[in-house]
PDB file of C-alpha atoms in Angstrom:
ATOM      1  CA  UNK A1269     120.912 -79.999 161.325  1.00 94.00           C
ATOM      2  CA  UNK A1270     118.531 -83.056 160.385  1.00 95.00           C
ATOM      3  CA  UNK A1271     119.266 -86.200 161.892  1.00 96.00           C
ATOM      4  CA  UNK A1272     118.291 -89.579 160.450  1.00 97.00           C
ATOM      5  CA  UNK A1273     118.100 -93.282 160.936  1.00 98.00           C
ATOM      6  CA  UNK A1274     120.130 -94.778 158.256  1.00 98.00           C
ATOM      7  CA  UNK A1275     118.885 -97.815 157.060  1.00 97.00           C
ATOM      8  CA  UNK A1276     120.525-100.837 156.402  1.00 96.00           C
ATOM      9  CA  UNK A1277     122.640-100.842 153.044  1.00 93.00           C
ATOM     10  CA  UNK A1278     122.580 -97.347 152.044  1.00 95.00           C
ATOM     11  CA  UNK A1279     125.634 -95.655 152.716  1.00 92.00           C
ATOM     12  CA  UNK A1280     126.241 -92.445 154.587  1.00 93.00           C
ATOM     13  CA  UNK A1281     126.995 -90.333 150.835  1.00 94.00           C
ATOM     14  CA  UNK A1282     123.695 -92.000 150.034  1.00 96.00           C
ATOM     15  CA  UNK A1283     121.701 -90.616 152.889  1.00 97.00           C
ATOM     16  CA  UNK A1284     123.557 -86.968 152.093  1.00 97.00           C
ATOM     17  CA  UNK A1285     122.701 -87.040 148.553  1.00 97.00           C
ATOM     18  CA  UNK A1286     118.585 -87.640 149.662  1.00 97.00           C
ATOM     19  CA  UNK A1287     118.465 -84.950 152.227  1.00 97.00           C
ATOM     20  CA  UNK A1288     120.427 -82.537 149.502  1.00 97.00           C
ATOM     21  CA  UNK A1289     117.139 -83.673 147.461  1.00 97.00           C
ATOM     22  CA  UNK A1290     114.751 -82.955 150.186  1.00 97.00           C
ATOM     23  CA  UNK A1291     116.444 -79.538 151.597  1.00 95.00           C
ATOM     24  CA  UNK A1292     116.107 -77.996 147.741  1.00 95.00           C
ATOM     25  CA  UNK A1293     119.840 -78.918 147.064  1.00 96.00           C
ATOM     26  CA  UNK A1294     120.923 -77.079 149.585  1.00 95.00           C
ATOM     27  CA  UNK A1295     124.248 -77.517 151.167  1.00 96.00           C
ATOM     28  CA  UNK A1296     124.555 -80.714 152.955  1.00 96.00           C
ATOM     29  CA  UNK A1297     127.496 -82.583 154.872  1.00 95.00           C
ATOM     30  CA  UNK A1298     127.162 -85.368 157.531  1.00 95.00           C
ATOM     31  CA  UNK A1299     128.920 -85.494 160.519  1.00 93.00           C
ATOM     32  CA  UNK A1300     130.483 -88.640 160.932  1.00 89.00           C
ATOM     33  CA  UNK A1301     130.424 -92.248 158.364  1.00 88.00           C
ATOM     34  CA  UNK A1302     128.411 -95.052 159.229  1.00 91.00           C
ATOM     35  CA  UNK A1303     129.296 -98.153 157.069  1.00 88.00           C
ATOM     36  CA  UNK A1304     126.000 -99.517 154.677  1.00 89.00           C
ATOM     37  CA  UNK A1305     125.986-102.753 156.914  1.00 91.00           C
ATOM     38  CA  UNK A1306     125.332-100.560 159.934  1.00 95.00           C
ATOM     39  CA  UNK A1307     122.259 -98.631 160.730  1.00 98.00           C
ATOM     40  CA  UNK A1308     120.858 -95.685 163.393  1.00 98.00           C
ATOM     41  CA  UNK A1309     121.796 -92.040 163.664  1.00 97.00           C
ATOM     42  CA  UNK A1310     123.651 -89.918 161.148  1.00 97.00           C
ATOM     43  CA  UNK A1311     123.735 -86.210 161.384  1.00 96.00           C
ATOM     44  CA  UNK A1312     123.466 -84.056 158.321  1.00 96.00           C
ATOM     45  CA  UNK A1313     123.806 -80.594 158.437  1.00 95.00           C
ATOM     46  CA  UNK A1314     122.734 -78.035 156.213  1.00 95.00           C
ATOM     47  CA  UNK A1315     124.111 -74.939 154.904  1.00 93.00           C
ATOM     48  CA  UNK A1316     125.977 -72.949 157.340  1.00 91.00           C
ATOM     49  CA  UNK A1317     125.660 -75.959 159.741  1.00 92.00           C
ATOM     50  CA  UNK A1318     128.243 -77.524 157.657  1.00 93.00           C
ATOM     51  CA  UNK A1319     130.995 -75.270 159.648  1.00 92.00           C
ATOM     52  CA  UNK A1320     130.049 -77.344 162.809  1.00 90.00           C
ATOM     53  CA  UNK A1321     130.927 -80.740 161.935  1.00 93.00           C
ATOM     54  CA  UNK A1322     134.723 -81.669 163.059  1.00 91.00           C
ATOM     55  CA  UNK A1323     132.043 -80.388 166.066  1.00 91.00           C
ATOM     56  CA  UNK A1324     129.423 -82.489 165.738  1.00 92.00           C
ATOM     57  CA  UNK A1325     131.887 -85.550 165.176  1.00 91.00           C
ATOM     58  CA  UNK A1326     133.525 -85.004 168.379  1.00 92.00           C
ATOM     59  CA  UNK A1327     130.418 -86.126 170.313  1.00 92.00           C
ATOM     60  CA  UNK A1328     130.378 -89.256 172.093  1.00 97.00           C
ATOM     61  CA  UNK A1329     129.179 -92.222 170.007  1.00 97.00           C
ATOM     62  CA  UNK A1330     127.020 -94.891 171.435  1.00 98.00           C
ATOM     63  CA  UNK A1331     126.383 -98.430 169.630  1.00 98.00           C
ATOM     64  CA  UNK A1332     124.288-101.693 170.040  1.00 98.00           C
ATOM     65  CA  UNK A1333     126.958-104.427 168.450  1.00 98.00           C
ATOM     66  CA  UNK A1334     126.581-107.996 168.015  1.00 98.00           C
ATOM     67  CA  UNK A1335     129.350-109.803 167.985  1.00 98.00           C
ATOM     68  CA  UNK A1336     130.200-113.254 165.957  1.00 98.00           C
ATOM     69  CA  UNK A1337     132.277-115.233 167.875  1.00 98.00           C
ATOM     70  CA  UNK A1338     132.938-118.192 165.972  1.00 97.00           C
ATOM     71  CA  UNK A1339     135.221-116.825 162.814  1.00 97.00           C
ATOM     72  CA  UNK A1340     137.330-113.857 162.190  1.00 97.00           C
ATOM     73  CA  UNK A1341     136.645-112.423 158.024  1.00 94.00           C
ATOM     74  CA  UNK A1342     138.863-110.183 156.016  1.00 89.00           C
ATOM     75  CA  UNK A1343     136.776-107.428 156.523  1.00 90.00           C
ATOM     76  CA  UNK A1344     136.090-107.834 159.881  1.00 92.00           C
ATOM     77  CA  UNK A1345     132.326-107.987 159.229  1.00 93.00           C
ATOM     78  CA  UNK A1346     130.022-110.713 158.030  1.00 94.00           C
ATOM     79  CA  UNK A1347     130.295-108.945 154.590  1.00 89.00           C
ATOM     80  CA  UNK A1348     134.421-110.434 154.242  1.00 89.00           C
ATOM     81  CA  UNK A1349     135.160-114.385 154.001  1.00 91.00           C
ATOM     82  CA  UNK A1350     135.086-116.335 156.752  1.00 95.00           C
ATOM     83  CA  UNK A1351     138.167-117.243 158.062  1.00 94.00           C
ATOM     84  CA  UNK A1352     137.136-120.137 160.886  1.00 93.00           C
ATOM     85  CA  UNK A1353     139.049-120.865 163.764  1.00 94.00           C
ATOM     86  CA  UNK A1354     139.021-124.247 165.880  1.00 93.00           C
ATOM     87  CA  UNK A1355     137.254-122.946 168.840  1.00 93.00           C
ATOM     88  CA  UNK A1356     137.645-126.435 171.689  1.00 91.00           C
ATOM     89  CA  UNK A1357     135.574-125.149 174.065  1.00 94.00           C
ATOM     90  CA  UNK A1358     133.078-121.689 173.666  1.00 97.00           C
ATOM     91  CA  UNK A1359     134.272-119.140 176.486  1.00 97.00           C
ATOM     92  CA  UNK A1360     132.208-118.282 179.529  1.00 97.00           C
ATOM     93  CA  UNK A1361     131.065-114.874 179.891  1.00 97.00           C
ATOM     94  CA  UNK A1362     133.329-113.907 182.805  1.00 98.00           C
ATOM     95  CA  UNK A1363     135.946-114.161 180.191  1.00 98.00           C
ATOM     96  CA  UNK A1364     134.256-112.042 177.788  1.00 98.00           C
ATOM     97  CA  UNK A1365     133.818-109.227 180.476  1.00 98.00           C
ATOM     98  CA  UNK A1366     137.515-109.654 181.560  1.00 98.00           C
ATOM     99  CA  UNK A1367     138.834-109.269 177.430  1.00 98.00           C
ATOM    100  CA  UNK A1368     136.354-106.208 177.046  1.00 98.00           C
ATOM    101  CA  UNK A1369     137.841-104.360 180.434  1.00 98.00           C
ATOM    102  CA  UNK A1370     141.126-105.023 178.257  1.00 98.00           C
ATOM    103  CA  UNK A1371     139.408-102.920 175.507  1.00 98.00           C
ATOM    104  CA  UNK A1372     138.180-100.193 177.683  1.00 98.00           C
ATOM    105  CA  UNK A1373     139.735 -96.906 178.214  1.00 98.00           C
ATOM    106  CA  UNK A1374     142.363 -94.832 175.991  1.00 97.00           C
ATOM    107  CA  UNK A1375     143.637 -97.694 174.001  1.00 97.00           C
ATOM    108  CA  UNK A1376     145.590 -98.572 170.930  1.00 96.00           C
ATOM    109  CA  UNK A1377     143.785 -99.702 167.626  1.00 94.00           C
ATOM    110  CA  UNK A1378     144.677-101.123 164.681  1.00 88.00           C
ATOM    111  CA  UNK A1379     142.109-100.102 162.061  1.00 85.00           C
ATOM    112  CA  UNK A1380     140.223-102.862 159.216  1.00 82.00           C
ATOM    113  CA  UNK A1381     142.307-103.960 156.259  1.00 74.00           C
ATOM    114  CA  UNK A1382     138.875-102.432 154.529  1.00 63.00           C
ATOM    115  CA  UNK A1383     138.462 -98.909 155.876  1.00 58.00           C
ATOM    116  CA  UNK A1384     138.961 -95.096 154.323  1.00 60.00           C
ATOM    117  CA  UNK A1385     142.180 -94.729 156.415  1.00 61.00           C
ATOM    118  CA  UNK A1386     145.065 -93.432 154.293  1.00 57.00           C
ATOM    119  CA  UNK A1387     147.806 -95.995 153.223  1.00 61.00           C
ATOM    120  CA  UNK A1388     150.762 -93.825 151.511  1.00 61.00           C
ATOM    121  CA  UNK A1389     148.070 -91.708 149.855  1.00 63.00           C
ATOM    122  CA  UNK A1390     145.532 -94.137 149.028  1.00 61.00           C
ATOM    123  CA  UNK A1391     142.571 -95.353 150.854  1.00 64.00           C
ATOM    124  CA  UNK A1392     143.362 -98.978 152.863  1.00 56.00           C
ATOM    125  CA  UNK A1393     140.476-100.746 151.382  1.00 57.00           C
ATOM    126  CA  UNK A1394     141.374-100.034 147.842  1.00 62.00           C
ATOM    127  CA  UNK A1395     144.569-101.316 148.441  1.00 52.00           C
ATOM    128  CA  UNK A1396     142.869-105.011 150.212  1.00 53.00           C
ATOM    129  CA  UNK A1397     140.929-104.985 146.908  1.00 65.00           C
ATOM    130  CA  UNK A1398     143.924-104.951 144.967  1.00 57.00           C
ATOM    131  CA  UNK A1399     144.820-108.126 146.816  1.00 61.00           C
ATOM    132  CA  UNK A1400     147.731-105.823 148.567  1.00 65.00           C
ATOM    133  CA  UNK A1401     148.788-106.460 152.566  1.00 67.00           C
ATOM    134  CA  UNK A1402     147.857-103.520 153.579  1.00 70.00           C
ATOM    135  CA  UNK A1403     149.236-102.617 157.089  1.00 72.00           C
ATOM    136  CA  UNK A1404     147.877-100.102 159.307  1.00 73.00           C
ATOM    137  CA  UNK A1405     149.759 -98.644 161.953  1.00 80.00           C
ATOM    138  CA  UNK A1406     147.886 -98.784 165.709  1.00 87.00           C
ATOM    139  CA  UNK A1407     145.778 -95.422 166.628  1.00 90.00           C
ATOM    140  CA  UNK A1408     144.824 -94.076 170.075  1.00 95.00           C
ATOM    141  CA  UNK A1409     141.215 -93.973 170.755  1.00 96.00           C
ATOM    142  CA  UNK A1410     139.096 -93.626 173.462  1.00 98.00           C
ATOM    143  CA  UNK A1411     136.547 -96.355 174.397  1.00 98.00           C
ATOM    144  CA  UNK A1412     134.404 -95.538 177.668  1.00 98.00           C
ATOM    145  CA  UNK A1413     132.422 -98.364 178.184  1.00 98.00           C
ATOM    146  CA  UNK A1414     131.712-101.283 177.000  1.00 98.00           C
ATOM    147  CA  UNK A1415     128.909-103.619 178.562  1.00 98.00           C
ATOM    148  CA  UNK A1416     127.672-107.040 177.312  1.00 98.00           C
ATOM    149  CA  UNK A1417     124.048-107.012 177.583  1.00 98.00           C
ATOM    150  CA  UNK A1418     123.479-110.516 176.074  1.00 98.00           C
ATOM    151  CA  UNK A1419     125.466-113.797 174.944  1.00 98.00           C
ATOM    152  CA  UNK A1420     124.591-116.649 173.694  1.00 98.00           C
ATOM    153  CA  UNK A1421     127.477-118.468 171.744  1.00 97.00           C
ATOM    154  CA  UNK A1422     128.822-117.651 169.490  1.00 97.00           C
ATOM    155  CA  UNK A1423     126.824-114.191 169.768  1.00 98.00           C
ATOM    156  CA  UNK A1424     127.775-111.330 171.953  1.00 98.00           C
ATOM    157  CA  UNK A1425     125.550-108.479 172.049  1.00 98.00           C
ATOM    158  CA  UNK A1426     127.274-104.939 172.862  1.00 98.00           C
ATOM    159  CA  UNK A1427     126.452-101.606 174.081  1.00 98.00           C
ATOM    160  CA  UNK A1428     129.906 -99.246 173.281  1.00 98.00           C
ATOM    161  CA  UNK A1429     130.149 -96.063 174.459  1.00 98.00           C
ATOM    162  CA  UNK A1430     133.152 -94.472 172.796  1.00 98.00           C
ATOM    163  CA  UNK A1431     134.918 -91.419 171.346  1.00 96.00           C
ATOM    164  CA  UNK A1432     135.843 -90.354 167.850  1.00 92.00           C
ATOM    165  CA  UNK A1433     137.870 -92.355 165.398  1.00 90.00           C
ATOM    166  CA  UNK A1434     136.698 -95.712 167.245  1.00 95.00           C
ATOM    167  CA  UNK A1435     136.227 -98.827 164.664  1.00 93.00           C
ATOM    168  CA  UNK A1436     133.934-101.224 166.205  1.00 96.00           C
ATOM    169  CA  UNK A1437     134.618-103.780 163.715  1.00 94.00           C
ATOM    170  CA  UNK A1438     138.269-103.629 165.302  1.00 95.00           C
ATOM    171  CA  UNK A1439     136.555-104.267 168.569  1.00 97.00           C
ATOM    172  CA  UNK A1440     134.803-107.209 167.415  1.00 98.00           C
ATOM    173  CA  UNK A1441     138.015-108.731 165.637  1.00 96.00           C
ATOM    174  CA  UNK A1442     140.303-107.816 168.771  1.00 97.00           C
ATOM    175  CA  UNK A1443     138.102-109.145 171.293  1.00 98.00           C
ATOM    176  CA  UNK A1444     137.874-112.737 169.163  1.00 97.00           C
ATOM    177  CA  UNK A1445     142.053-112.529 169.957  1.00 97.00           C
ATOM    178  CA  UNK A1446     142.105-111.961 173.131  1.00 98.00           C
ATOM    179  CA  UNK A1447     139.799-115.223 173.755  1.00 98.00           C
ATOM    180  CA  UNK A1448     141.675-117.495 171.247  1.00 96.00           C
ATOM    181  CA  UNK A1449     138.149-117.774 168.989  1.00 97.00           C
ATOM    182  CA  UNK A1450     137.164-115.684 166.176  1.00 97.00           C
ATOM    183  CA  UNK A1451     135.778-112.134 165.971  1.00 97.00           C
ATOM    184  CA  UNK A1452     133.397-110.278 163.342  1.00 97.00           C
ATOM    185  CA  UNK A1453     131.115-107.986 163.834  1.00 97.00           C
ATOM    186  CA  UNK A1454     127.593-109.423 163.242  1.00 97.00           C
ATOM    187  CA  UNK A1455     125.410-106.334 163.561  1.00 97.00           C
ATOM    188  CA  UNK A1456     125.837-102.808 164.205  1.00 98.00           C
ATOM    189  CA  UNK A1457     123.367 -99.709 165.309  1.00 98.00           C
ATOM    190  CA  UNK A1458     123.928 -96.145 166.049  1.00 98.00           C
ATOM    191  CA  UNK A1459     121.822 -95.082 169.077  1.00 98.00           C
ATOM    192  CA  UNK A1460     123.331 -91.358 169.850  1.00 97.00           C
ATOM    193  CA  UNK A1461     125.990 -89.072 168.860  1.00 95.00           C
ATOM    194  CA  UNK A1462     126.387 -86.486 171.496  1.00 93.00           C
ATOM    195  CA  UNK A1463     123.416 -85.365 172.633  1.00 91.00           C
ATOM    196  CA  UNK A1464     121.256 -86.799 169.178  1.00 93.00           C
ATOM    197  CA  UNK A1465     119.338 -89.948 169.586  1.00 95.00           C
ATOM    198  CA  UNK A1466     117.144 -92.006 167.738  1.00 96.00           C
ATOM    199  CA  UNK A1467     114.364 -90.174 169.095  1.00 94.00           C
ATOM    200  CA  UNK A1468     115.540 -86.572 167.220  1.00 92.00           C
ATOM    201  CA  UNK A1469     115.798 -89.419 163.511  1.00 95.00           C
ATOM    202  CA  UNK A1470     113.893 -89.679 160.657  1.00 96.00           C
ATOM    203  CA  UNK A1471     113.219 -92.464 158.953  1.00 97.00           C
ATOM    204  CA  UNK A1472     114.530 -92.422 155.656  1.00 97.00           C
ATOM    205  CA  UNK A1473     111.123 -92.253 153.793  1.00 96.00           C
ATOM    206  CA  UNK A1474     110.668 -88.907 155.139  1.00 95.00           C
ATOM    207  CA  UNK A1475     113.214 -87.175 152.542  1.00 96.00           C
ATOM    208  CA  UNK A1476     110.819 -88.521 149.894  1.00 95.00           C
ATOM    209  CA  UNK A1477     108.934 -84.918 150.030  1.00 95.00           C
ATOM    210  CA  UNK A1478     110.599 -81.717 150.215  1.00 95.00           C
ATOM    211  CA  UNK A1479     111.464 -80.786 154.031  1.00 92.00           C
ATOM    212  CA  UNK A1480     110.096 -77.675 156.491  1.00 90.00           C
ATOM    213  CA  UNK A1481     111.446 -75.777 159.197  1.00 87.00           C
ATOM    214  CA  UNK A1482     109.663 -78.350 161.449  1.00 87.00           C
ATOM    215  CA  UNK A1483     112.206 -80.568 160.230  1.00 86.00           C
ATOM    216  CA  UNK A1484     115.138 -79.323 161.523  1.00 88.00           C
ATOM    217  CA  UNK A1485     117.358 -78.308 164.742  1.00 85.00           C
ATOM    218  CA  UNK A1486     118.440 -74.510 164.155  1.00 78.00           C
ATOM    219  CA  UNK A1487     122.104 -74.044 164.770  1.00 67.00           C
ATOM    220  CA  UNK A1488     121.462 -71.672 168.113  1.00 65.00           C
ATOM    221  CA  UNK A1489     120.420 -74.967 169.564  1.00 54.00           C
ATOM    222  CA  UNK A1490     123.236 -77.100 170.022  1.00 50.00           C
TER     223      UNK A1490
END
């Protein structure tokens, strides 16, 4: 496995298709989708590494999210259109920790209008595209923790510590709900998945020139 820090705007195919290049166009698969408005650590693995991703994706997922309190969008990022909210007074930050403790633990969550989740055979955000109502049924998920490490309104700064199948764009739009303001996500970085940090990434650059053994993690090692 290789793991890199995916810049911002490239998406996770994109980052596949470049360490294909660099690995001789050799099998490659990633283990788990970061959107092209997020950035930090996606896995790829290479040849027979490829049989260890529903693996790999398992891992616990930690995030750095900034959160935009003032509007909900339609794609429950600052990529969608704003849809603004009368917001009287800004919330204090004791209410922020008490709606995230609400968020916390197995919970049920409704994915984006604009994700890859299947909608009677067709991805969701294809449908929202189409100008459709797409309605997604509630999924259980696992958050661990979720700490606020900064605010300053109308931004909230994040650190999520969560399981599989977690949207954190839900978590920004949700959380905007429970305090009667809005709720997009701002910002979003990958700092681990499982035992992979930042420290084990690349930068992208790197898959410029062809990669070497020095490169990688050999499968024996996870």
């Amino acid at each position: 496995v290789i793991v890199v820090d995916k810049p911002l705007g490239l998406s996770s195919m994109d980052v596949v298709r470049r360490v294909r290049r660099a690995a001789g166009h050799a099998k490659t698969g990633h283990a788990g989708t970061l959107d092209p408005l997020a950035t930090g650590v996606v896995i790829c693995c290479l040849g027979k590494a490829t049989k260890c991703i529903n693996a790999l994706m398992d891992g616990v997922k930690i995030y750095e999210a900034e959160v935009d309190l003032s509007a909900f969008t339609n794609t429950d990022d600052r990529e969608g259109e704003r849809e603004e909210v009368d917001v009287m007074e800004p919330p204090e930050e004791a209410a922020i920790q008490a709606s995230l403790e609400q968020l916390t633990g197995d919970i049920e969550q409704v994915p984006p209008r604009y994700s890859a989740v299947h909608v009677n055979g067709q991805r969701a955000y294809k449908l929202a595209r189409q100008g459709e109502d797409v309605e997604l049924q509630p999924r259980r998920v696992v958050v661990h923790a979720i700490e606020l490490q900064h605010y300053a309104w109308p931004l909230a700064k994040l650190k999520v510590t969560c399981g599989k199948g977690v949207y954190i764009r839900s978590l920004a739009r949700d959380l905007g709900k429970l305090l009667g303001v809005g709720g997009h996500l701002a910002s979003l970085r990958r700092t681990a998945v499982g035992r992979f940090t930042l420290e084990h990434a690349h930068a992208i650059a790197r898959f410029e020139q062809p990669l070497t053994q020095a490169d990688l993690i050999a499968i024996d090692e996870l």
